[in-house]
Amino acid sequence: QEYFFRFPRNRFFARMLLKDNAFCSFMKDKVSFEFPDLKLFYDKGRPFSMHKKIKGWSLTERFKHLSRRAVTNLAYDVAKFINELNQVDPKSLPASCNMYLSKFLDELSEVDTNSYDLSQHDFLRQCEQTPHVVHGDLNPGNILLDENDRMVGVIDFAFAGVSNNYVDLSRVIGRTHPSFAEPMKEAYEAVMKEKVDMQRVENMIHMWNYVEEQYILYIKENHPEIQLPSYGH
């Protein structure tokens, strides 16, 4: 219960692990939230990682216990995190992280043996004309809360890179209980000082749902030994 070890199942996921490590190392002093202190090791050329557990609970575990005030505070914490990433110059990212998310998702589809529809990423490509640094997979399982139900840390930066801010906003709204959408929208508008286009958010959520469905199909077909968590609201 003190440490996490991760072993990638193929070359693609090995590269994701290296990317996660590079991003965490680069960003840890640039944001006000904790990141895992990843340690890399190799076994016969295959990388694996170890990191000490960040003390806290995931938003997935805690959401149904949160008061309305706690939900509002948390929404501002998440918006603050998105804004802190927004302040980082994308050109300063390490080479392994300096990739547009749409390109990364295109490559993710090459791992899938199913017929993957790359046109699902077209809307994302259009939005990336205004690029920013993003987490790329800001779902509630990757957001950690402390004993006061404030956001204390963030994990899993394998999808991190360059894209539009709506990538992270839509990810957290699309994967959290519907009651979080309005507080998150209000917090984002207050922190980022810009109006949220909810139609754009919905379009992005639709894309994420497709990516999720394809990933689940891939795991079920190729790695039946892996027990997937239940997703959705």
PDB file of C-alpha atoms in Angstrom:
ATOM      1  CA  GLN A   1       0.000   0.000   0.000  1.00  0.00           C
ATOM      2  CA  GLU A   2       3.051   2.284   0.042  1.00  0.00           C
ATOM      3  CA  TYR A   3       4.371   1.984  -3.519  1.00  0.00           C
ATOM      4  CA  PHE A   4       3.052   1.490  -7.048  1.00  0.00           C
ATOM      5  CA  PHE A   5       4.867  -0.504  -9.718  1.00  0.00           C
ATOM      6  CA  ARG A   6       3.860  -0.312 -13.379  1.00  0.00           C
ATOM      7  CA  PHE A   7       4.892  -2.712 -16.114  1.00  0.00           C
ATOM      8  CA  PRO A   8       4.000  -1.745 -19.726  1.00  0.00           C
ATOM      9  CA  ARG A   9       2.507  -4.542 -21.817  1.00  0.00           C
ATOM     10  CA  ASN A  10       4.051  -3.591 -25.181  1.00  0.00           C
ATOM     11  CA  ARG A  11       6.386  -1.050 -26.826  1.00  0.00           C
ATOM     12  CA  PHE A  12       3.678   1.571 -27.201  1.00  0.00           C
ATOM     13  CA  PHE A  13       2.810   1.518 -23.509  1.00  0.00           C
ATOM     14  CA  ALA A  14       6.516   1.433 -22.633  1.00  0.00           C
ATOM     15  CA  ARG A  15       6.889   4.730 -24.497  1.00  0.00           C
ATOM     16  CA  MET A  16       3.879   6.115 -22.597  1.00  0.00           C
ATOM     17  CA  LEU A  17       5.610   5.217 -19.326  1.00  0.00           C
ATOM     18  CA  LEU A  18       8.764   7.079 -20.389  1.00  0.00           C
ATOM     19  CA  LYS A  19       6.630  10.052 -21.399  1.00  0.00           C
ATOM     20  CA  ASP A  20       4.881  10.052 -18.012  1.00  0.00           C
ATOM     21  CA  ASN A  21       8.247  10.077 -16.276  1.00  0.00           C
ATOM     22  CA  ALA A  22       9.627  12.916 -18.437  1.00  0.00           C
ATOM     23  CA  PHE A  23       6.514  15.071 -17.954  1.00  0.00           C
ATOM     24  CA  CYS A  24       6.420  14.599 -14.163  1.00  0.00           C
ATOM     25  CA  SER A  25      10.109  15.458 -13.843  1.00  0.00           C
ATOM     26  CA  PHE A  26       9.732  18.575 -15.996  1.00  0.00           C
ATOM     27  CA  MET A  27       6.505  19.904 -14.460  1.00  0.00           C
ATOM     28  CA  LYS A  28       6.821  19.165 -10.737  1.00  0.00           C
ATOM     29  CA  ASP A  29       8.186  22.630  -9.825  1.00  0.00           C
ATOM     30  CA  LYS A  30       5.881  24.477 -12.216  1.00  0.00           C
ATOM     31  CA  VAL A  31       2.510  23.694 -10.594  1.00  0.00           C
ATOM     32  CA  SER A  32       1.159  23.865  -7.040  1.00  0.00           C
ATOM     33  CA  PHE A  33      -0.054  20.255  -6.944  1.00  0.00           C
ATOM     34  CA  GLU A  34       1.863  17.040  -6.223  1.00  0.00           C
ATOM     35  CA  PHE A  35       3.029  14.750  -9.007  1.00  0.00           C
ATOM     36  CA  PRO A  36       4.330  11.185  -8.564  1.00  0.00           C
ATOM     37  CA  ASP A  37       8.087  10.988  -8.076  1.00  0.00           C
ATOM     38  CA  LEU A  38       8.607   8.267 -10.674  1.00  0.00           C
ATOM     39  CA  LYS A  39      11.712   6.069 -10.553  1.00  0.00           C
ATOM     40  CA  LEU A  40      12.571   4.192 -13.750  1.00  0.00           C
ATOM     41  CA  PHE A  41      14.157   0.749 -13.888  1.00  0.00           C
ATOM     42  CA  TYR A  42      14.907  -1.657 -16.716  1.00  0.00           C
ATOM     43  CA  ASP A  43      14.659  -5.406 -17.018  1.00  0.00           C
ATOM     44  CA  LYS A  44      16.240  -6.806 -20.203  1.00  0.00           C
ATOM     45  CA  GLY A  45      15.671  -3.457 -21.894  1.00  0.00           C
ATOM     46  CA  ARG A  46      12.034  -3.207 -20.789  1.00  0.00           C
ATOM     47  CA  PRO A  47      11.255  -0.160 -18.619  1.00  0.00           C
ATOM     48  CA  PHE A  48       9.107  -0.286 -15.526  1.00  0.00           C
ATOM     49  CA  SER A  49       8.424   2.352 -12.889  1.00  0.00           C
ATOM     50  CA  MET A  50       8.011   2.674  -9.151  1.00  0.00           C
ATOM     51  CA  HIS A  51       6.622   5.582  -7.179  1.00  0.00           C
ATOM     52  CA  LYS A  52       5.554   6.221  -3.637  1.00  0.00           C
ATOM     53  CA  LYS A  53       1.838   6.649  -3.150  1.00  0.00           C
ATOM     54  CA  ILE A  54       0.617  10.236  -2.844  1.00  0.00           C
ATOM     55  CA  LYS A  55      -1.424  10.350   0.342  1.00  0.00           C
ATOM     56  CA  GLY A  56      -5.089  10.926  -0.479  1.00  0.00           C
ATOM     57  CA  TRP A  57      -8.135   9.569  -2.290  1.00  0.00           C
ATOM     58  CA  SER A  58      -9.194   9.774  -5.913  1.00  0.00           C
ATOM     59  CA  LEU A  59     -12.088  12.000  -6.909  1.00  0.00           C
ATOM     60  CA  THR A  60     -13.824   8.836  -8.133  1.00  0.00           C
ATOM     61  CA  GLU A  61     -13.794   7.479  -4.577  1.00  0.00           C
ATOM     62  CA  ARG A  62     -14.798  10.706  -2.867  1.00  0.00           C
ATOM     63  CA  PHE A  63     -17.274  12.504  -5.136  1.00  0.00           C
ATOM     64  CA  LYS A  64     -20.514  11.092  -3.696  1.00  0.00           C
ATOM     65  CA  HIS A  65     -19.389  12.190  -0.194  1.00  0.00           C
ATOM     66  CA  LEU A  66     -18.633  15.807  -1.121  1.00  0.00           C
ATOM     67  CA  SER A  67     -20.711  18.726   0.153  1.00  0.00           C
ATOM     68  CA  ARG A  68     -21.818  21.438  -2.284  1.00  0.00           C
ATOM     69  CA  ARG A  69     -19.137  23.768  -0.920  1.00  0.00           C
ATOM     70  CA  ALA A  70     -16.498  21.051  -1.353  1.00  0.00           C
ATOM     71  CA  VAL A  71     -17.603  20.496  -4.965  1.00  0.00           C
ATOM     72  CA  THR A  72     -17.283  24.232  -5.671  1.00  0.00           C
ATOM     73  CA  ASN A  73     -13.836  24.412  -4.044  1.00  0.00           C
ATOM     74  CA  LEU A  74     -12.691  21.353  -5.935  1.00  0.00           C
ATOM     75  CA  ALA A  75     -13.877  22.762  -9.267  1.00  0.00           C
ATOM     76  CA  TYR A  76     -11.705  25.840  -8.627  1.00  0.00           C
ATOM     77  CA  ASP A  77      -8.744  23.597  -7.776  1.00  0.00           C
ATOM     78  CA  VAL A  78      -9.121  21.730 -11.078  1.00  0.00           C
ATOM     79  CA  ALA A  79      -9.489  24.992 -13.014  1.00  0.00           C
ATOM     80  CA  LYS A  80      -6.370  26.318 -11.273  1.00  0.00           C
ATOM     81  CA  PHE A  81      -4.432  23.225 -12.351  1.00  0.00           C
ATOM     82  CA  ILE A  82      -5.568  23.598 -15.975  1.00  0.00           C
ATOM     83  CA  ASN A  83      -4.545  27.263 -15.848  1.00  0.00           C
ATOM     84  CA  GLU A  84      -1.123  26.448 -14.393  1.00  0.00           C
ATOM     85  CA  LEU A  85      -0.472  24.049 -17.269  1.00  0.00           C
ATOM     86  CA  ASN A  86      -1.707  26.784 -19.603  1.00  0.00           C
ATOM     87  CA  GLN A  87       1.071  29.105 -18.385  1.00  0.00           C
ATOM     88  CA  VAL A  88       3.836  26.732 -19.506  1.00  0.00           C
ATOM     89  CA  ASP A  89       5.327  27.328 -22.952  1.00  0.00           C
ATOM     90  CA  PRO A  90       4.601  24.205 -25.078  1.00  0.00           C
ATOM     91  CA  LYS A  91       7.933  24.688 -26.840  1.00  0.00           C
ATOM     92  CA  SER A  92       9.746  24.180 -23.533  1.00  0.00           C
ATOM     93  CA  LEU A  93       8.419  20.625 -23.059  1.00  0.00           C
ATOM     94  CA  PRO A  94      10.838  17.681 -23.250  1.00  0.00           C
ATOM     95  CA  ALA A  95      10.961  16.157 -26.740  1.00  0.00           C
ATOM     96  CA  SER A  96       9.040  13.035 -25.675  1.00  0.00           C
ATOM     97  CA  CYS A  97       6.134  15.202 -24.424  1.00  0.00           C
ATOM     98  CA  ASN A  98       6.097  17.849 -27.144  1.00  0.00           C
ATOM     99  CA  MET A  99       3.440  16.118 -29.256  1.00  0.00           C
ATOM    100  CA  TYR A 100      -0.037  17.193 -30.262  1.00  0.00           C
ATOM    101  CA  LEU A 101      -2.633  15.019 -28.558  1.00  0.00           C
ATOM    102  CA  SER A 102      -4.426  14.338 -31.867  1.00  0.00           C
ATOM    103  CA  LYS A 103      -1.211  12.825 -33.271  1.00  0.00           C
ATOM    104  CA  PHE A 104      -0.753  10.753 -30.122  1.00  0.00           C
ATOM    105  CA  LEU A 105      -4.326   9.445 -30.356  1.00  0.00           C
ATOM    106  CA  ASP A 106      -3.733   8.599 -34.021  1.00  0.00           C
ATOM    107  CA  GLU A 107      -0.783   6.460 -32.924  1.00  0.00           C
ATOM    108  CA  LEU A 108      -2.829   4.919 -30.128  1.00  0.00           C
ATOM    109  CA  SER A 109      -5.228   3.649 -32.786  1.00  0.00           C
ATOM    110  CA  GLU A 110      -2.374   1.666 -34.393  1.00  0.00           C
ATOM    111  CA  VAL A 111      -2.257  -0.536 -31.283  1.00  0.00           C
ATOM    112  CA  ASP A 112      -5.930  -1.411 -31.744  1.00  0.00           C
ATOM    113  CA  THR A 113      -6.745  -4.421 -33.930  1.00  0.00           C
ATOM    114  CA  ASN A 114     -10.285  -3.145 -34.480  1.00  0.00           C
ATOM    115  CA  SER A 115     -11.325  -0.812 -37.285  1.00  0.00           C
ATOM    116  CA  TYR A 116     -10.511   2.526 -35.631  1.00  0.00           C
ATOM    117  CA  ASP A 117     -12.132   5.627 -37.139  1.00  0.00           C
ATOM    118  CA  LEU A 118      -9.431   8.328 -37.166  1.00  0.00           C
ATOM    119  CA  SER A 119     -11.953  10.936 -38.299  1.00  0.00           C
ATOM    120  CA  GLN A 120     -13.137  10.943 -34.667  1.00  0.00           C
ATOM    121  CA  HIS A 121     -10.041  13.069 -33.955  1.00  0.00           C
ATOM    122  CA  ASP A 122     -10.817  15.696 -36.615  1.00  0.00           C
ATOM    123  CA  PHE A 123     -12.587  18.056 -34.211  1.00  0.00           C
ATOM    124  CA  LEU A 124      -9.625  17.865 -31.832  1.00  0.00           C
ATOM    125  CA  ARG A 125      -7.242  18.718 -34.674  1.00  0.00           C
ATOM    126  CA  GLN A 126      -9.269  21.845 -35.459  1.00  0.00           C
ATOM    127  CA  CYS A 127      -9.155  22.969 -31.804  1.00  0.00           C
ATOM    128  CA  GLU A 128      -5.392  22.527 -31.607  1.00  0.00           C
ATOM    129  CA  GLN A 129      -4.859  25.679 -33.638  1.00  0.00           C
ATOM    130  CA  THR A 130      -4.660  27.344 -30.203  1.00  0.00           C
ATOM    131  CA  PRO A 131      -2.208  24.968 -28.460  1.00  0.00           C
ATOM    132  CA  HIS A 132      -1.469  24.733 -24.731  1.00  0.00           C
ATOM    133  CA  VAL A 133       0.142  22.204 -22.416  1.00  0.00           C
ATOM    134  CA  VAL A 134      -2.457  19.659 -21.278  1.00  0.00           C
ATOM    135  CA  HIS A 135      -2.692  16.655 -18.960  1.00  0.00           C
ATOM    136  CA  GLY A 136      -4.583  14.778 -21.669  1.00  0.00           C
ATOM    137  CA  ASP A 137      -6.407  12.331 -19.384  1.00  0.00           C
ATOM    138  CA  LEU A 138      -7.771  14.456 -16.553  1.00  0.00           C
ATOM    139  CA  ASN A 139     -10.411  11.987 -15.411  1.00  0.00           C
ATOM    140  CA  PRO A 140     -11.551  11.760 -11.754  1.00  0.00           C
ATOM    141  CA  GLY A 141      -9.418   8.665 -11.137  1.00  0.00           C
ATOM    142  CA  ASN A 142      -6.305  10.770 -11.782  1.00  0.00           C
ATOM    143  CA  ILE A 143      -7.279  13.623  -9.437  1.00  0.00           C
ATOM    144  CA  LEU A 144      -6.277  13.107  -5.792  1.00  0.00           C
ATOM    145  CA  LEU A 145      -7.923  14.773  -2.793  1.00  0.00           C
ATOM    146  CA  ASP A 146      -6.609  15.332   0.731  1.00  0.00           C
ATOM    147  CA  GLU A 147      -8.450  14.864   4.031  1.00  0.00           C
ATOM    148  CA  ASN A 148     -10.159  18.247   3.505  1.00  0.00           C
ATOM    149  CA  ASP A 149     -11.411  17.214   0.054  1.00  0.00           C
ATOM    150  CA  ARG A 150      -9.141  19.678  -1.709  1.00  0.00           C
ATOM    151  CA  MET A 151      -7.156  18.660  -4.770  1.00  0.00           C
ATOM    152  CA  VAL A 152      -3.675  17.717  -3.597  1.00  0.00           C
ATOM    153  CA  GLY A 153      -2.149  15.868  -6.534  1.00  0.00           C
ATOM    154  CA  VAL A 154      -2.495  14.549 -10.081  1.00  0.00           C
ATOM    155  CA  ILE A 155      -1.255  11.276 -11.579  1.00  0.00           C
ATOM    156  CA  ASP A 156      -0.895   9.508 -14.945  1.00  0.00           C
ATOM    157  CA  PHE A 157       0.597  11.844 -17.546  1.00  0.00           C
ATOM    158  CA  ALA A 158       0.973   9.271 -20.330  1.00  0.00           C
ATOM    159  CA  PHE A 159      -1.396  11.339 -22.549  1.00  0.00           C
ATOM    160  CA  ALA A 160       0.185  14.692 -21.639  1.00  0.00           C
ATOM    161  CA  GLY A 161       1.345  16.998 -24.387  1.00  0.00           C
ATOM    162  CA  VAL A 162       0.072  19.879 -26.495  1.00  0.00           C
ATOM    163  CA  SER A 163      -3.576  20.504 -27.326  1.00  0.00           C
ATOM    164  CA  ASN A 164      -6.523  22.774 -26.531  1.00  0.00           C
ATOM    165  CA  ASN A 165      -7.543  23.577 -22.924  1.00  0.00           C
ATOM    166  CA  TYR A 166     -10.957  22.053 -23.613  1.00  0.00           C
ATOM    167  CA  VAL A 167      -9.275  18.640 -23.724  1.00  0.00           C
ATOM    168  CA  ASP A 168      -8.836  18.636 -19.933  1.00  0.00           C
ATOM    169  CA  LEU A 169     -12.076  20.496 -19.227  1.00  0.00           C
ATOM    170  CA  SER A 170     -14.138  18.057 -21.287  1.00  0.00           C
ATOM    171  CA  ARG A 171     -12.355  15.025 -19.855  1.00  0.00           C
ATOM    172  CA  VAL A 172     -13.109  15.890 -16.250  1.00  0.00           C
ATOM    173  CA  ILE A 173     -16.711  16.950 -17.009  1.00  0.00           C
ATOM    174  CA  GLY A 174     -17.386  13.900 -19.164  1.00  0.00           C
ATOM    175  CA  ARG A 175     -16.127  11.404 -16.618  1.00  0.00           C
ATOM    176  CA  THR A 176     -17.477  12.928 -13.397  1.00  0.00           C
ATOM    177  CA  HIS A 177     -21.055  12.960 -12.083  1.00  0.00           C
ATOM    178  CA  PRO A 178     -23.321  15.347 -14.109  1.00  0.00           C
ATOM    179  CA  SER A 179     -23.715  17.583 -11.043  1.00  0.00           C
ATOM    180  CA  PHE A 180     -20.053  18.586 -11.417  1.00  0.00           C
ATOM    181  CA  ALA A 181     -20.519  20.101 -14.886  1.00  0.00           C
ATOM    182  CA  GLU A 182     -21.970  23.471 -13.857  1.00  0.00           C
ATOM    183  CA  PRO A 183     -19.548  24.164 -10.947  1.00  0.00           C
ATOM    184  CA  MET A 184     -16.650  23.140 -13.196  1.00  0.00           C
ATOM    185  CA  LYS A 185     -17.847  25.428 -15.998  1.00  0.00           C
ATOM    186  CA  GLU A 186     -18.240  28.374 -13.610  1.00  0.00           C
ATOM    187  CA  ALA A 187     -14.825  27.781 -12.026  1.00  0.00           C
ATOM    188  CA  TYR A 188     -13.132  27.485 -15.426  1.00  0.00           C
ATOM    189  CA  GLU A 189     -14.700  30.745 -16.611  1.00  0.00           C
ATOM    190  CA  ALA A 190     -13.662  32.561 -13.427  1.00  0.00           C
ATOM    191  CA  VAL A 191     -10.067  31.289 -13.419  1.00  0.00           C
ATOM    192  CA  MET A 192      -9.393  31.335 -17.167  1.00  0.00           C
ATOM    193  CA  LYS A 193     -11.402  34.553 -17.681  1.00  0.00           C
ATOM    194  CA  GLU A 194     -13.134  33.273 -20.792  1.00  0.00           C
ATOM    195  CA  LYS A 195     -16.614  32.022 -21.635  1.00  0.00           C
ATOM    196  CA  VAL A 196     -17.000  28.254 -22.031  1.00  0.00           C
ATOM    197  CA  ASP A 197     -18.491  27.016 -25.298  1.00  0.00           C
ATOM    198  CA  MET A 198     -20.465  24.028 -23.986  1.00  0.00           C
ATOM    199  CA  GLN A 199     -21.160  22.738 -27.498  1.00  0.00           C
ATOM    200  CA  ARG A 200     -17.424  22.456 -28.025  1.00  0.00           C
ATOM    201  CA  VAL A 201     -17.116  20.677 -24.683  1.00  0.00           C
ATOM    202  CA  GLU A 202     -19.843  18.196 -25.691  1.00  0.00           C
ATOM    203  CA  ASN A 203     -18.115  17.536 -29.025  1.00  0.00           C
ATOM    204  CA  MET A 204     -14.883  16.832 -27.175  1.00  0.00           C
ATOM    205  CA  ILE A 205     -16.664  14.521 -24.717  1.00  0.00           C
ATOM    206  CA  HIS A 206     -18.098  12.589 -27.679  1.00  0.00           C
ATOM    207  CA  MET A 207     -14.563  12.062 -28.997  1.00  0.00           C
ATOM    208  CA  TRP A 208     -13.297  10.924 -25.601  1.00  0.00           C
ATOM    209  CA  ASN A 209     -16.160   8.438 -25.298  1.00  0.00           C
ATOM    210  CA  TYR A 210     -15.129   6.907 -28.622  1.00  0.00           C
ATOM    211  CA  VAL A 211     -11.477   6.632 -27.533  1.00  0.00           C
ATOM    212  CA  GLU A 212     -12.602   4.995 -24.277  1.00  0.00           C
ATOM    213  CA  GLU A 213     -14.832   2.465 -26.052  1.00  0.00           C
ATOM    214  CA  GLN A 214     -12.004   1.456 -28.390  1.00  0.00           C
ATOM    215  CA  TYR A 215      -9.549   1.109 -25.514  1.00  0.00           C
ATOM    216  CA  ILE A 216     -11.959  -1.130 -23.605  1.00  0.00           C
ATOM    217  CA  LEU A 217     -12.439  -3.311 -26.694  1.00  0.00           C
ATOM    218  CA  TYR A 218      -8.672  -3.589 -27.113  1.00  0.00           C
ATOM    219  CA  ILE A 219      -8.117  -4.624 -23.482  1.00  0.00           C
ATOM    220  CA  LYS A 220     -10.950  -7.170 -23.521  1.00  0.00           C
ATOM    221  CA  GLU A 221      -9.693  -8.783 -26.725  1.00  0.00           C
ATOM    222  CA  ASN A 222      -5.959  -8.706 -26.050  1.00  0.00           C
ATOM    223  CA  HIS A 223      -5.627  -8.664 -22.265  1.00  0.00           C
ATOM    224  CA  PRO A 224      -8.601 -10.488 -20.706  1.00  0.00           C
ATOM    225  CA  GLU A 225      -6.567 -10.914 -17.511  1.00  0.00           C
ATOM    226  CA  ILE A 226      -6.878  -7.168 -16.838  1.00  0.00           C
ATOM    227  CA  GLN A 227      -9.877  -6.203 -14.753  1.00  0.00           C
ATOM    228  CA  LEU A 228     -11.206  -2.893 -16.009  1.00  0.00           C
ATOM    229  CA  PRO A 229     -12.802  -0.416 -13.597  1.00  0.00           C
ATOM    230  CA  SER A 230     -16.368   0.618 -14.297  1.00  0.00           C
ATOM    231  CA  TYR A 231     -16.483   3.964 -16.131  1.00  0.00           C
ATOM    232  CA  GLY A 232     -19.222   6.528 -16.561  1.00  0.00           C
ATOM    233  CA  HIS A 233     -21.360   8.628 -14.257  1.00  0.00           C
TER     234      HIS A 233
END
